PDB file of C-alpha atoms in Angstrom:
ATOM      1  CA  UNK A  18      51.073  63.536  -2.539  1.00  0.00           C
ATOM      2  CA  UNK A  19      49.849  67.518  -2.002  1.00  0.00           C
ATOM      3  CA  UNK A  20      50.647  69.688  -4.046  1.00  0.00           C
ATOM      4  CA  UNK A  21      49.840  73.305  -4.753  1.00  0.00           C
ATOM      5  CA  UNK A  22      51.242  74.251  -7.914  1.00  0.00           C
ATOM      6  CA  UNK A  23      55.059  75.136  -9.065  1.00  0.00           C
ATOM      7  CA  UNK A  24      56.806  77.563  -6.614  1.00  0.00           C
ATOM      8  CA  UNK A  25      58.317  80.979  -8.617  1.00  0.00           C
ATOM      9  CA  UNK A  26      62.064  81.303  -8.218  1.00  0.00           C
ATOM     10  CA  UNK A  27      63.087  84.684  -7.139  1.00  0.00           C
ATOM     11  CA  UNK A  28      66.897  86.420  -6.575  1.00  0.00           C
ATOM     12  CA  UNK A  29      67.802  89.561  -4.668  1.00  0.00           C
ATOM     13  CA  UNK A  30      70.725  90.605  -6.969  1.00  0.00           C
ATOM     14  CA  UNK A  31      70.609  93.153  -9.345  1.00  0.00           C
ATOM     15  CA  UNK A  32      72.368  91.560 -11.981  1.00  0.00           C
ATOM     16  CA  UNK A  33      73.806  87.624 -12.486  1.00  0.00           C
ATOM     17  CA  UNK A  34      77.605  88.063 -13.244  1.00  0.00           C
ATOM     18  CA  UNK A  35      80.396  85.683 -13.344  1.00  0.00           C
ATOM     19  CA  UNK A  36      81.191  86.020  -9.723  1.00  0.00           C
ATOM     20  CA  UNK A  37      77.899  85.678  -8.313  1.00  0.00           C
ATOM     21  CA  UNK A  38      76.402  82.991 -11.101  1.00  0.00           C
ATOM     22  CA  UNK A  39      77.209  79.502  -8.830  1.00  0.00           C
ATOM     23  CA  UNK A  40      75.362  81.145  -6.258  1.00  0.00           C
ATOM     24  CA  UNK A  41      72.491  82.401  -7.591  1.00  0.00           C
ATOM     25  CA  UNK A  42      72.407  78.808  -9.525  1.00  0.00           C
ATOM     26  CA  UNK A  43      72.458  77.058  -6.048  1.00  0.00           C
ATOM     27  CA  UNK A  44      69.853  78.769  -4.995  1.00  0.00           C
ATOM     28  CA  UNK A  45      67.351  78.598  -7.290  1.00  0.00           C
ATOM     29  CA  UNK A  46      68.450  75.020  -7.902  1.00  0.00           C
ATOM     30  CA  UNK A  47      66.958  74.189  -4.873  1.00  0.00           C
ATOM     31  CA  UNK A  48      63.686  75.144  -4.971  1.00  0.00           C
ATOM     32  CA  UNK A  49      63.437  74.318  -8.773  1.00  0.00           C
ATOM     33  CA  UNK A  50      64.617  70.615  -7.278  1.00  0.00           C
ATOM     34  CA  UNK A  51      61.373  70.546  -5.449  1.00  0.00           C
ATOM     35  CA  UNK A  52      59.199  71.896  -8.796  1.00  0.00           C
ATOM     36  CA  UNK A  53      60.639  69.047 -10.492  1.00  0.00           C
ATOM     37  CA  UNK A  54      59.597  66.409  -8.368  1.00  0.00           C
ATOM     38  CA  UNK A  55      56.504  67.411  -8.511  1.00  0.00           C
ATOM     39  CA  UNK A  56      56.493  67.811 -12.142  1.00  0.00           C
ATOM     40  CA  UNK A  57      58.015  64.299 -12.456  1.00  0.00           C
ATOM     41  CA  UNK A  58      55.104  63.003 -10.435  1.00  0.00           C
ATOM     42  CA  UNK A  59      52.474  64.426 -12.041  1.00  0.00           C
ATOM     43  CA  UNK A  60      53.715  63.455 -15.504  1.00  0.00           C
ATOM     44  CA  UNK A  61      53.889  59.632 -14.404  1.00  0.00           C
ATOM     45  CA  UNK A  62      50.499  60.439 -13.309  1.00  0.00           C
ATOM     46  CA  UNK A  63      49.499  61.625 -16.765  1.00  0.00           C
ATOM     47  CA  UNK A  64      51.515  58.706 -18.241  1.00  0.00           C
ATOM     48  CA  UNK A  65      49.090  56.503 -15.989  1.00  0.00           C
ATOM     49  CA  UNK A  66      51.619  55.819 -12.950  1.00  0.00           C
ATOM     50  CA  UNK A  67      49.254  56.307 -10.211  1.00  0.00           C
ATOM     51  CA  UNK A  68      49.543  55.005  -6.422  1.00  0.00           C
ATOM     52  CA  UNK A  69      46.577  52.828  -7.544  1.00  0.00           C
ATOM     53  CA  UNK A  70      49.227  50.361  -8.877  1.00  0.00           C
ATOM     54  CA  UNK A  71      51.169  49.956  -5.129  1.00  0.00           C
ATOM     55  CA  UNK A  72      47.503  49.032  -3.876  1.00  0.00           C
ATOM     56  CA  UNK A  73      47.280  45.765  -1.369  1.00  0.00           C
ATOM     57  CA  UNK A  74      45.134  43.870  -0.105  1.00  0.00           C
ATOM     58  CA  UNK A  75      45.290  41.566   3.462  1.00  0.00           C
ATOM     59  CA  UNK A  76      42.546  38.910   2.887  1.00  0.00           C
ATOM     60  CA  UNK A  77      42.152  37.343  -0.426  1.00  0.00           C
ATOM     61  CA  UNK A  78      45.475  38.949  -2.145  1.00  0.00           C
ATOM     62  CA  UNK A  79      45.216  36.730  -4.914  1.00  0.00           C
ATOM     63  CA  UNK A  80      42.763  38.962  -6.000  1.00  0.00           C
ATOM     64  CA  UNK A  81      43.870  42.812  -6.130  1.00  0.00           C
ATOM     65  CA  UNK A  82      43.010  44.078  -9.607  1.00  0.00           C
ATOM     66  CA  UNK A  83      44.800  47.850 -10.226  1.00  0.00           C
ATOM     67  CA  UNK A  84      42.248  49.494 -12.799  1.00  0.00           C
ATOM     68  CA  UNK A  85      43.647  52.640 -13.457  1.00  0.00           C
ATOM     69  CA  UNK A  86      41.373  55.212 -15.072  1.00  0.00           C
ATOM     70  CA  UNK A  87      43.345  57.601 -16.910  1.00  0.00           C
ATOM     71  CA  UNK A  88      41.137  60.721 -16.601  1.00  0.00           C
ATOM     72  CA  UNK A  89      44.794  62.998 -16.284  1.00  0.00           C
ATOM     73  CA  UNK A  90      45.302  62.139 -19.619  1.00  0.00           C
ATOM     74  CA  UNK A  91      41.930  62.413 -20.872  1.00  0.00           C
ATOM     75  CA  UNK A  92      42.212  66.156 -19.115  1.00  0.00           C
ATOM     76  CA  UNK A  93      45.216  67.388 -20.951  1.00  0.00           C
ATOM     77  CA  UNK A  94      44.045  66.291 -23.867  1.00  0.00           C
ATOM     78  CA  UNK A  95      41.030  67.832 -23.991  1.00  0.00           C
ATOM     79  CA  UNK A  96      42.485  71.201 -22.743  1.00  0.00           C
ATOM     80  CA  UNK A  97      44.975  71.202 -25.490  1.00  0.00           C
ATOM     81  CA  UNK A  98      42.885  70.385 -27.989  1.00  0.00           C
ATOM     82  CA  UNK A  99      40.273  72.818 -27.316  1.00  0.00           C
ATOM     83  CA  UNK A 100      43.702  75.588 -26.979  1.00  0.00           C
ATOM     84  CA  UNK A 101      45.339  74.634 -29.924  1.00  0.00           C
ATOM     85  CA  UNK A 102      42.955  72.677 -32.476  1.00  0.00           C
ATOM     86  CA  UNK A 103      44.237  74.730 -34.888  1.00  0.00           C
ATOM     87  CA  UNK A 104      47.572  76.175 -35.794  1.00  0.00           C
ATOM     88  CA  UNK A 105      47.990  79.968 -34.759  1.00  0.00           C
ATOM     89  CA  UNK A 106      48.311  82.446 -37.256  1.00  0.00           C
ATOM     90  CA  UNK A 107      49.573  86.262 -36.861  1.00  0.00           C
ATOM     91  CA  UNK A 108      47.705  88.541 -38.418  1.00  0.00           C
ATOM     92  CA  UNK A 109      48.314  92.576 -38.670  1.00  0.00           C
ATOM     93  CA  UNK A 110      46.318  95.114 -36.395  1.00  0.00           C
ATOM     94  CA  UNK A 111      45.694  98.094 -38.444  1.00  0.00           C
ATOM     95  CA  UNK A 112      46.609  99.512 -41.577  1.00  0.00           C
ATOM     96  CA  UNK A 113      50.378  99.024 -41.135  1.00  0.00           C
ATOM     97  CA  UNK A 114      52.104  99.696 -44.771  1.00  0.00           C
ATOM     98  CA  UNK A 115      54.969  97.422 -45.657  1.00  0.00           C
ATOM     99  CA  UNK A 116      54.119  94.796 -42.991  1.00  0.00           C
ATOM    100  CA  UNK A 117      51.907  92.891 -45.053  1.00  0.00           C
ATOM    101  CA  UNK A 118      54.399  90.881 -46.637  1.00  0.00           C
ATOM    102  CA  UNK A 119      56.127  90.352 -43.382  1.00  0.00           C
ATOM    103  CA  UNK A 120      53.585  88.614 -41.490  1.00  0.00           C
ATOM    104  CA  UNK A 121      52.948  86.718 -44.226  1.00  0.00           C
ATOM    105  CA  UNK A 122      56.751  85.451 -44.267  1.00  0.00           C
ATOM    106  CA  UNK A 123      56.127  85.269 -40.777  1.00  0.00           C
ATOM    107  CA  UNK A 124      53.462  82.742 -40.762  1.00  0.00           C
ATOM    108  CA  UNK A 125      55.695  80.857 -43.693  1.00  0.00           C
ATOM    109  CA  UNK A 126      58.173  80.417 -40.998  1.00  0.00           C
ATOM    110  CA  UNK A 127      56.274  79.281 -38.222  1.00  0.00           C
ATOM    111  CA  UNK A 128      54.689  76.369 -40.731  1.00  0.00           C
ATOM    112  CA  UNK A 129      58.149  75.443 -42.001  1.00  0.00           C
ATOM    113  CA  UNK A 130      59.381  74.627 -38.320  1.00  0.00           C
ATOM    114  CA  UNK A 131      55.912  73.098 -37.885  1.00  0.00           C
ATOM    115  CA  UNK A 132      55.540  75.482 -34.927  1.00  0.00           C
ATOM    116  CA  UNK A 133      51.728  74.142 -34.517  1.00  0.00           C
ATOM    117  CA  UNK A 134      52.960  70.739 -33.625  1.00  0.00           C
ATOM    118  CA  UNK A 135      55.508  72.624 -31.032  1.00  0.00           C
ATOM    119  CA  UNK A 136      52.740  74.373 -29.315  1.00  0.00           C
ATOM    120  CA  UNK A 137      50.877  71.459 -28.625  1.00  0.00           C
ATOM    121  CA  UNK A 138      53.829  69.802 -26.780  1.00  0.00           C
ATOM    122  CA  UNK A 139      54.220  73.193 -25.081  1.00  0.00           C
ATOM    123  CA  UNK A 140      50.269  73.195 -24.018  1.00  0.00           C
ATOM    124  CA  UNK A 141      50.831  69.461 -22.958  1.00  0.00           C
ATOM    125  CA  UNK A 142      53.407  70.111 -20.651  1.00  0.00           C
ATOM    126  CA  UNK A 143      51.567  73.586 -19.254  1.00  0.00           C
ATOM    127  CA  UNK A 144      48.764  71.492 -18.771  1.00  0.00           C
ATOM    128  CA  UNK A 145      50.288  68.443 -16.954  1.00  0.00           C
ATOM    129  CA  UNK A 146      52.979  70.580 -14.805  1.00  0.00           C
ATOM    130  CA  UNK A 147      51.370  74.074 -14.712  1.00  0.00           C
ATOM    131  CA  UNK A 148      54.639  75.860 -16.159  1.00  0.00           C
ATOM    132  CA  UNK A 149      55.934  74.522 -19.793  1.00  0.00           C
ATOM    133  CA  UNK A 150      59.439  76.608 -21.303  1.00  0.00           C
ATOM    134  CA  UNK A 151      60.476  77.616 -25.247  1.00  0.00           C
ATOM    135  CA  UNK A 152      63.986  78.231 -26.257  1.00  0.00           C
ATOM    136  CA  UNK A 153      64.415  80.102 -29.165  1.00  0.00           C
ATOM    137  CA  UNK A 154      67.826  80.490 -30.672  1.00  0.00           C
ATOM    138  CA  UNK A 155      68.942  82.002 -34.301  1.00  0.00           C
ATOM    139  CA  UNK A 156      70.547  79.680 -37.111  1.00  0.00           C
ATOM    140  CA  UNK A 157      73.560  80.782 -38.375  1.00  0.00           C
ATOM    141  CA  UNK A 158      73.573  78.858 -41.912  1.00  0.00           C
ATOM    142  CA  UNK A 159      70.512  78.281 -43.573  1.00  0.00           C
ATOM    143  CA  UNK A 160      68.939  78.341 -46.947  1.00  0.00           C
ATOM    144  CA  UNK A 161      67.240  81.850 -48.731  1.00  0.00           C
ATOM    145  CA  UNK A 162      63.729  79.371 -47.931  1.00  0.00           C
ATOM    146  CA  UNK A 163      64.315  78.689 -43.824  1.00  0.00           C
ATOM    147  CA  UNK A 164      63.322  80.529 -41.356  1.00  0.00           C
ATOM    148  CA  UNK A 165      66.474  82.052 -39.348  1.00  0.00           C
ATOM    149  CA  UNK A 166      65.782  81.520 -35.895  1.00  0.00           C
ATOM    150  CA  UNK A 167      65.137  77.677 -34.481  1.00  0.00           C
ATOM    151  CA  UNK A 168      63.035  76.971 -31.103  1.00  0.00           C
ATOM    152  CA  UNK A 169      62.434  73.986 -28.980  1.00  0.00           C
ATOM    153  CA  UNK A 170      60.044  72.723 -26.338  1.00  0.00           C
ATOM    154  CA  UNK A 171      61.714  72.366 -23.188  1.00  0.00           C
ATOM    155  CA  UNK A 172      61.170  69.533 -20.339  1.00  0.00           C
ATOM    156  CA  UNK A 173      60.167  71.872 -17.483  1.00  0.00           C
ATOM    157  CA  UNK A 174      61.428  69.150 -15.250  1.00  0.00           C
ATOM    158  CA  UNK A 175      65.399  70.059 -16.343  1.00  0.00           C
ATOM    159  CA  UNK A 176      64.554  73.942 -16.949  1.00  0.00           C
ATOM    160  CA  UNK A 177      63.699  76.584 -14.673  1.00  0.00           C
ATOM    161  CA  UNK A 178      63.582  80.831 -15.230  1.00  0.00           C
ATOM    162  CA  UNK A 179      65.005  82.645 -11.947  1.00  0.00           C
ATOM    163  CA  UNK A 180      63.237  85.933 -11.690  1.00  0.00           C
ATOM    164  CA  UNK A 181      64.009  89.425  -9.772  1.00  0.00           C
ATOM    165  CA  UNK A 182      62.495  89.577  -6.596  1.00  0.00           C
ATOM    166  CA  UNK A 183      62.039  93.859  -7.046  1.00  0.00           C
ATOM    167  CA  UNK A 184      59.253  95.337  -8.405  1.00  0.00           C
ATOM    168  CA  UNK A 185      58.187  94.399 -11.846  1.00  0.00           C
ATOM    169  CA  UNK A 186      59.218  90.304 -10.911  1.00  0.00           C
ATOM    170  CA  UNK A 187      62.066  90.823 -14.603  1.00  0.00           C
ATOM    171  CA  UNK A 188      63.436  87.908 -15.384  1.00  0.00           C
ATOM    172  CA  UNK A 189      67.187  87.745 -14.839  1.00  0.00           C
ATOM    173  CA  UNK A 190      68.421  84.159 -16.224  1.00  0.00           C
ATOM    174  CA  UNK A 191      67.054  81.147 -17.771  1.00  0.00           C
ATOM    175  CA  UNK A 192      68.414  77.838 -16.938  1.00  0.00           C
ATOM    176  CA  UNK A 193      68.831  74.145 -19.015  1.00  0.00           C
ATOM    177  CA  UNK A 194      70.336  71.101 -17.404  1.00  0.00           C
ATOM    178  CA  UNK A 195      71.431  68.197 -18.541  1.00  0.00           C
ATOM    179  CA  UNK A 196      73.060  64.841 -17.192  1.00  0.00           C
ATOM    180  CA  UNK A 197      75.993  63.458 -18.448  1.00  0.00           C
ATOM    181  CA  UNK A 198      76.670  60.166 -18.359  1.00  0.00           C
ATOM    182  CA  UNK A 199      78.763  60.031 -15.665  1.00  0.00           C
ATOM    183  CA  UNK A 200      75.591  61.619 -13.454  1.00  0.00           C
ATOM    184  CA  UNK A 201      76.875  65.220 -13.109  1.00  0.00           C
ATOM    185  CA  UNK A 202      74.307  67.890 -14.145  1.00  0.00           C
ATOM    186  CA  UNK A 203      76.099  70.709 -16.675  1.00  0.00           C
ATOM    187  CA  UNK A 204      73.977  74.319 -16.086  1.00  0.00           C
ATOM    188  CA  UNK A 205      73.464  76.092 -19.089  1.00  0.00           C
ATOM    189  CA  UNK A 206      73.090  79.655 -17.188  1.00  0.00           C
ATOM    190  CA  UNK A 207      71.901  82.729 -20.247  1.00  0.00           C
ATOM    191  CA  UNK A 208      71.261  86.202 -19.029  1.00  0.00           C
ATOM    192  CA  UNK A 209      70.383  88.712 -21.669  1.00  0.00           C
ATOM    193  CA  UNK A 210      74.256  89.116 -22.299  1.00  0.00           C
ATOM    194  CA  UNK A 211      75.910  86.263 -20.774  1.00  0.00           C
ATOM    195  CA  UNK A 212      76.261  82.459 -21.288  1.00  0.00           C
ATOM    196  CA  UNK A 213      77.914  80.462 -18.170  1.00  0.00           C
ATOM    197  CA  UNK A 214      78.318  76.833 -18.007  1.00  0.00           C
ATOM    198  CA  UNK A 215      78.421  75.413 -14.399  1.00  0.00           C
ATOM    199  CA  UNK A 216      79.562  71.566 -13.835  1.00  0.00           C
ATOM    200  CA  UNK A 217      79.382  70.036 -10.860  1.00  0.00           C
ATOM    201  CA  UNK A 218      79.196  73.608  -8.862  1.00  0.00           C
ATOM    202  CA  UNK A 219      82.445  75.095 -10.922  1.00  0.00           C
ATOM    203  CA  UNK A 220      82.243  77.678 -13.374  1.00  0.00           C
ATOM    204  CA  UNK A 221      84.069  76.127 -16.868  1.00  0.00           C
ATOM    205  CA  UNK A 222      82.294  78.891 -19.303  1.00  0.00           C
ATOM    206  CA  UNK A 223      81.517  82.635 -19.415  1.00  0.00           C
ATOM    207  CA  UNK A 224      81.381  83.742 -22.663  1.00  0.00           C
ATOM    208  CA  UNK A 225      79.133  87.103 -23.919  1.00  0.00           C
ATOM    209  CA  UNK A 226      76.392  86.426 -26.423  1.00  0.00           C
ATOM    210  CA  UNK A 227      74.454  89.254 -29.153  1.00  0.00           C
ATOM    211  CA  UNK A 228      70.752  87.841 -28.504  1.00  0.00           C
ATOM    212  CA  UNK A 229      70.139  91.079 -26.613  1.00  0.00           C
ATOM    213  CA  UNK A 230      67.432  88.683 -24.178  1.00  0.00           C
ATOM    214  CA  UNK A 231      66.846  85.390 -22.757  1.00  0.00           C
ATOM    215  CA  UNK A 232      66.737  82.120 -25.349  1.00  0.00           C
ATOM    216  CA  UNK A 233      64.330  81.142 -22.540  1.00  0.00           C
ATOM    217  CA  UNK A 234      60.449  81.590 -22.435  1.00  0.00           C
ATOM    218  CA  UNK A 235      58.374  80.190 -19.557  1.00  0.00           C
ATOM    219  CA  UNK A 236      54.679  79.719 -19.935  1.00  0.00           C
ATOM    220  CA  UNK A 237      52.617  79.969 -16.847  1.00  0.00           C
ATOM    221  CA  UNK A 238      49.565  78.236 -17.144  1.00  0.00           C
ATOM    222  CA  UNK A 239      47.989  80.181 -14.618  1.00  0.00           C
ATOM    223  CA  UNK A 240      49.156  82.556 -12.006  1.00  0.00           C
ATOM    224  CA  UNK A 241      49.558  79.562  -9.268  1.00  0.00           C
ATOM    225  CA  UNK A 242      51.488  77.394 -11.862  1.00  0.00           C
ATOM    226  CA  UNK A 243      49.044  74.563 -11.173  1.00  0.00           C
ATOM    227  CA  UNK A 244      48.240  71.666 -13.633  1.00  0.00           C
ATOM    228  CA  UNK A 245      45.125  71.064 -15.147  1.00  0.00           C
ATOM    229  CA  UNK A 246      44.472  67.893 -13.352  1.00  0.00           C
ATOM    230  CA  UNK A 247      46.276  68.643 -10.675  1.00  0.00           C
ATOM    231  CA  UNK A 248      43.440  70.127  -7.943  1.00  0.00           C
ATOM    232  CA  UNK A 249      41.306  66.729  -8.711  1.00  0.00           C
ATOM    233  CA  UNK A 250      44.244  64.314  -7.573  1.00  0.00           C
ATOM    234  CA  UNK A 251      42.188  63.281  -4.835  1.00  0.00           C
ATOM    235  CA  UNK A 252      39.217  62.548  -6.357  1.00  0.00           C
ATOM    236  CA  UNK A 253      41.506  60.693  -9.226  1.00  0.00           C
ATOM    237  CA  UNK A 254      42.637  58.398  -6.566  1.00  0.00           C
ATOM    238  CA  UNK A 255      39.302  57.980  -5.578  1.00  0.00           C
ATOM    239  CA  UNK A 256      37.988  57.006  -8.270  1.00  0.00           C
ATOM    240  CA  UNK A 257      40.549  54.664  -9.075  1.00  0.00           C
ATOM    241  CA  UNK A 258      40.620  53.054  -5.759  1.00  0.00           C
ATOM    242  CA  UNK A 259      36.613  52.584  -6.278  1.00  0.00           C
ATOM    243  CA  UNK A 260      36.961  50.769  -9.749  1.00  0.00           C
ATOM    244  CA  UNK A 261      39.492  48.520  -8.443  1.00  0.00           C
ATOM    245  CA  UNK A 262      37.730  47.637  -5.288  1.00  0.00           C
ATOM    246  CA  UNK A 263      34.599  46.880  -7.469  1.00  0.00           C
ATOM    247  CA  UNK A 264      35.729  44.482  -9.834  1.00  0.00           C
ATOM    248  CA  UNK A 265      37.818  43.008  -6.432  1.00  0.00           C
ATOM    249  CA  UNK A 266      34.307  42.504  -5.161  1.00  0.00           C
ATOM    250  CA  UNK A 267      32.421  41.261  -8.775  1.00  0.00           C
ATOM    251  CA  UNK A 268      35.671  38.543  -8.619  1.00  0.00           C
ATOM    252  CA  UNK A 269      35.837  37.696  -4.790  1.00  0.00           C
ATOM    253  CA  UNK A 270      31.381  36.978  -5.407  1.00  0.00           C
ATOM    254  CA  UNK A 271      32.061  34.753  -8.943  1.00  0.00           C
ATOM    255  CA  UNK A 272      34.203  32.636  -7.173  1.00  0.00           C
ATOM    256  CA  UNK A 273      32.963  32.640  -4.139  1.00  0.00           C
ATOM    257  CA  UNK A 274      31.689  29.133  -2.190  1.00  0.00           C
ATOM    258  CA  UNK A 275      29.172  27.912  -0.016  1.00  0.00           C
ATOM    259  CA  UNK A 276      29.446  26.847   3.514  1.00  0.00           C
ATOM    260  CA  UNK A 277      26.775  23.891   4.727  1.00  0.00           C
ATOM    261  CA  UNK A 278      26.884  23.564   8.864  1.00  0.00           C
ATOM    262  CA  UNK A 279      25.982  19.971   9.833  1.00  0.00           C
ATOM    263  CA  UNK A 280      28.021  18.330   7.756  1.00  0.00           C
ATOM    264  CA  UNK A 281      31.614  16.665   7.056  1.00  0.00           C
ATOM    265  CA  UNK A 282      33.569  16.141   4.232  1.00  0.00           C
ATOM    266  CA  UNK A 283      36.646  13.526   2.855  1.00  0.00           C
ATOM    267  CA  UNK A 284      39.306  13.983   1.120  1.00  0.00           C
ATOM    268  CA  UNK A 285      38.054  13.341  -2.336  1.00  0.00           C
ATOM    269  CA  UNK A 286      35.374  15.958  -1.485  1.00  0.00           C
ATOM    270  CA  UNK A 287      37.629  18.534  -0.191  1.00  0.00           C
ATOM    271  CA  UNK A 288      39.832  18.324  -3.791  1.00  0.00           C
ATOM    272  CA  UNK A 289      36.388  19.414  -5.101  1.00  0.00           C
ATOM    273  CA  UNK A 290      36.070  22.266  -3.306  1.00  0.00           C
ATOM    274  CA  UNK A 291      37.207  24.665  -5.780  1.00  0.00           C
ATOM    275  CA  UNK A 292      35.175  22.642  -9.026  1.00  0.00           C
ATOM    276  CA  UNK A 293      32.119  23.214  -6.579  1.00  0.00           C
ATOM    277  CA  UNK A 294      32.551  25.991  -4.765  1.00  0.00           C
ATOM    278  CA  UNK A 295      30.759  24.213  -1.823  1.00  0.00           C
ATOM    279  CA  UNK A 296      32.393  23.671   1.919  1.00  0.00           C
ATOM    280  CA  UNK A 297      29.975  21.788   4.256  1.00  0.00           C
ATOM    281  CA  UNK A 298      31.286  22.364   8.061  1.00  0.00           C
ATOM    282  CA  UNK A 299      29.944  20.561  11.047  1.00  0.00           C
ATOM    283  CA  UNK A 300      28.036  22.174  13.144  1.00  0.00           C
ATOM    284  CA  UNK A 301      29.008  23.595  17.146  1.00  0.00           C
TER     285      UNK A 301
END
C-alpha cells in the first residue's frame, strides 16, 4: 500500500453556519475517509499487522513461517522517547512581574492532569499517522486544587480539522465522530462560536458556545503529514519477507532427504522415509 502522507482538508466558505454545516461536513468527510484508512493501516502496521502475515507459499506450504520484525514500533518509540523523555515545563521569558506565580500554577496543572503522559500518546499517534489532535475543554465544577480546563488525546482516525482554503490556511471547524451502536456516525462539528451535531447527514444540534476558539488542536508532524515509519514501508516489507524466507529455507534444509538413483524401495522402507530422510529412486 503507497502512501504519501495525510491529505489537508480545505473549504472555500468564509464561514461554517447552520445552513451550510452538512455540506461542508460531506466534504471534508470524504477526503478525511481516505486519511483514515491510511491511518488505520499504518497503526495495524505499528501494532505488528503487516502483509507479511497473508504470505504463501506453492511448494512445501507446510512450511511458511510469518516472522514479523516490528521495526514500526521500535521507530515510534524511539522518536517519542527522544521528544518527550521528559515532561515539558513552561518557563517565563523575561522579567515579567506577577507572572511568576502563574506559571508556576501553570505547571501544577499540567502535572495534576498528568499532561506528560498525554503528550506521549499525542507524539505516538504523530509519529505512527503523521497528524495526532488535542481537545481541550473547560470544567465547570471542580475543586479550589484542579486545574479548570480538561484535554484529551484524540484518535486521528475519527477526528479531522477542515481548514480555509484563502490565504493564511485559518482553521474554520474541528470535527469528532463517533459510532453508535446501531453503526451511524454522530459529527461533533465546533467552530469558534458554534457547536452542530450531524447524524446520519441531518442536522439535530446548533447550539452557540463561549470558548471564543476551536476545542480542537491538530499536530502536524511535519509539513507532508507523513509518519515516522511511513517512507521505509517498503524496505519494512522487505525485510520481513527476507526473515521469513530464511528460516523457510534453514527448515525446508533440516528436514530435508536424500534421493539414491539405482535403487528401489518396499513398503516398510517407504514408512521410513520421514525417520530417515532417505528416498532411493531407480535409475532411467
Amino acid at each position: 500500500m503507497q502512501m504519501f502522507g495525510r491529505t489537508v482538508i480545505y473549504t472555500d466558505v468564509s464561514s461554517v453556519t447552520a445552513e451550510n454545516v452538512c455540506e461542508v461536513l460531506n466534504k471534508a468527510a470524504a477526503v478525511h475517509s481516505q486519511n483514515s484508512a491510511e491511518i488505520n493501516y499504518l497503526y495495524d502496521y505499528y501494532k505488528g499487522k503487516t502483509p507479511i502475515l497473508s504470505k504463501t507459499k506453492e511448494i512445501r506450504t507446510d512450511i511458511n513461517h510469518q516472522i514479523c520484525e516490528n521495526r514500526a514500533n521500535e521507530i515510534v518509540s524511539f522518536k517519542t522517547g527522544y521528544c518527550f523523555g521528559e515532561p515539558v515545563q513552561y518557563i517565563l521569558r523575561g522579567e515579567k512581574a506577577g507572572l511568576v506565580k502563574a506559571i508556576d500554577t501553570l505547571n501544577d496543572y499540567m502535572f495534576y492532569s498528568d499532561k506528560a503522559a498525554a503528550d506521549r500518546r499525542l507524539a505516538d499517534w504523530m509519529h505512527i499517522a503523521g497528524v495526532g489532535y488535542r481537545m481541550a475543554l473547560p470544567v465547570k465544577e471542580r475543586d479550589e486544587d484542579e486545574p479548570p480546563f480538561e484535554f484529551y488525546t484524540l484518535d486521528p482516525r475519527h477526528t479531522f480539522v477542515v481548514y480555509s482554503s484563502g490565504i493564511g490556511n485559518k482553521p474554520m471547524m474541528c470535527v469528532k465522530c463517533v459510532m453508535k451502536e446501531n453503526q451511524i456516525p454522530v459529527y461533533s462539528v465546533y467552530t469558534k462560536n458554534m457547536y452542530f451535531e450531524i447524524e446520519n447527514g441531518v442536522l439535530m444540534k446548533a447550539e452557540p458556545h463561549v470558548l471564543g476558539m476551536l476545542p480542537i488542536i491538530e499536530y502536524p508532524a511535519n509539513t507532508a503529514r507523513l509518519g515516522a515509519f511511513e517512507i521505509v514501508l517498503p524496505l519494512l516489507d522487505a525485510l520481513n519477507e527476507v526473515e521469513s524466507n530464511r528460516l523457510d529455507d534453514v527448515e525446508q534444509f533440516v528436514n530435508s532427504f536424500i534421493a539414491l538413483l539405482g535403487g528401489t524401495i518396499d513398503e516398510e522402507t517407504a514408512n521410513k522415509l520421514d525417520e530417515h530422510k532417505m528416498l532411493c529412486l531407480p535409475e532411467g
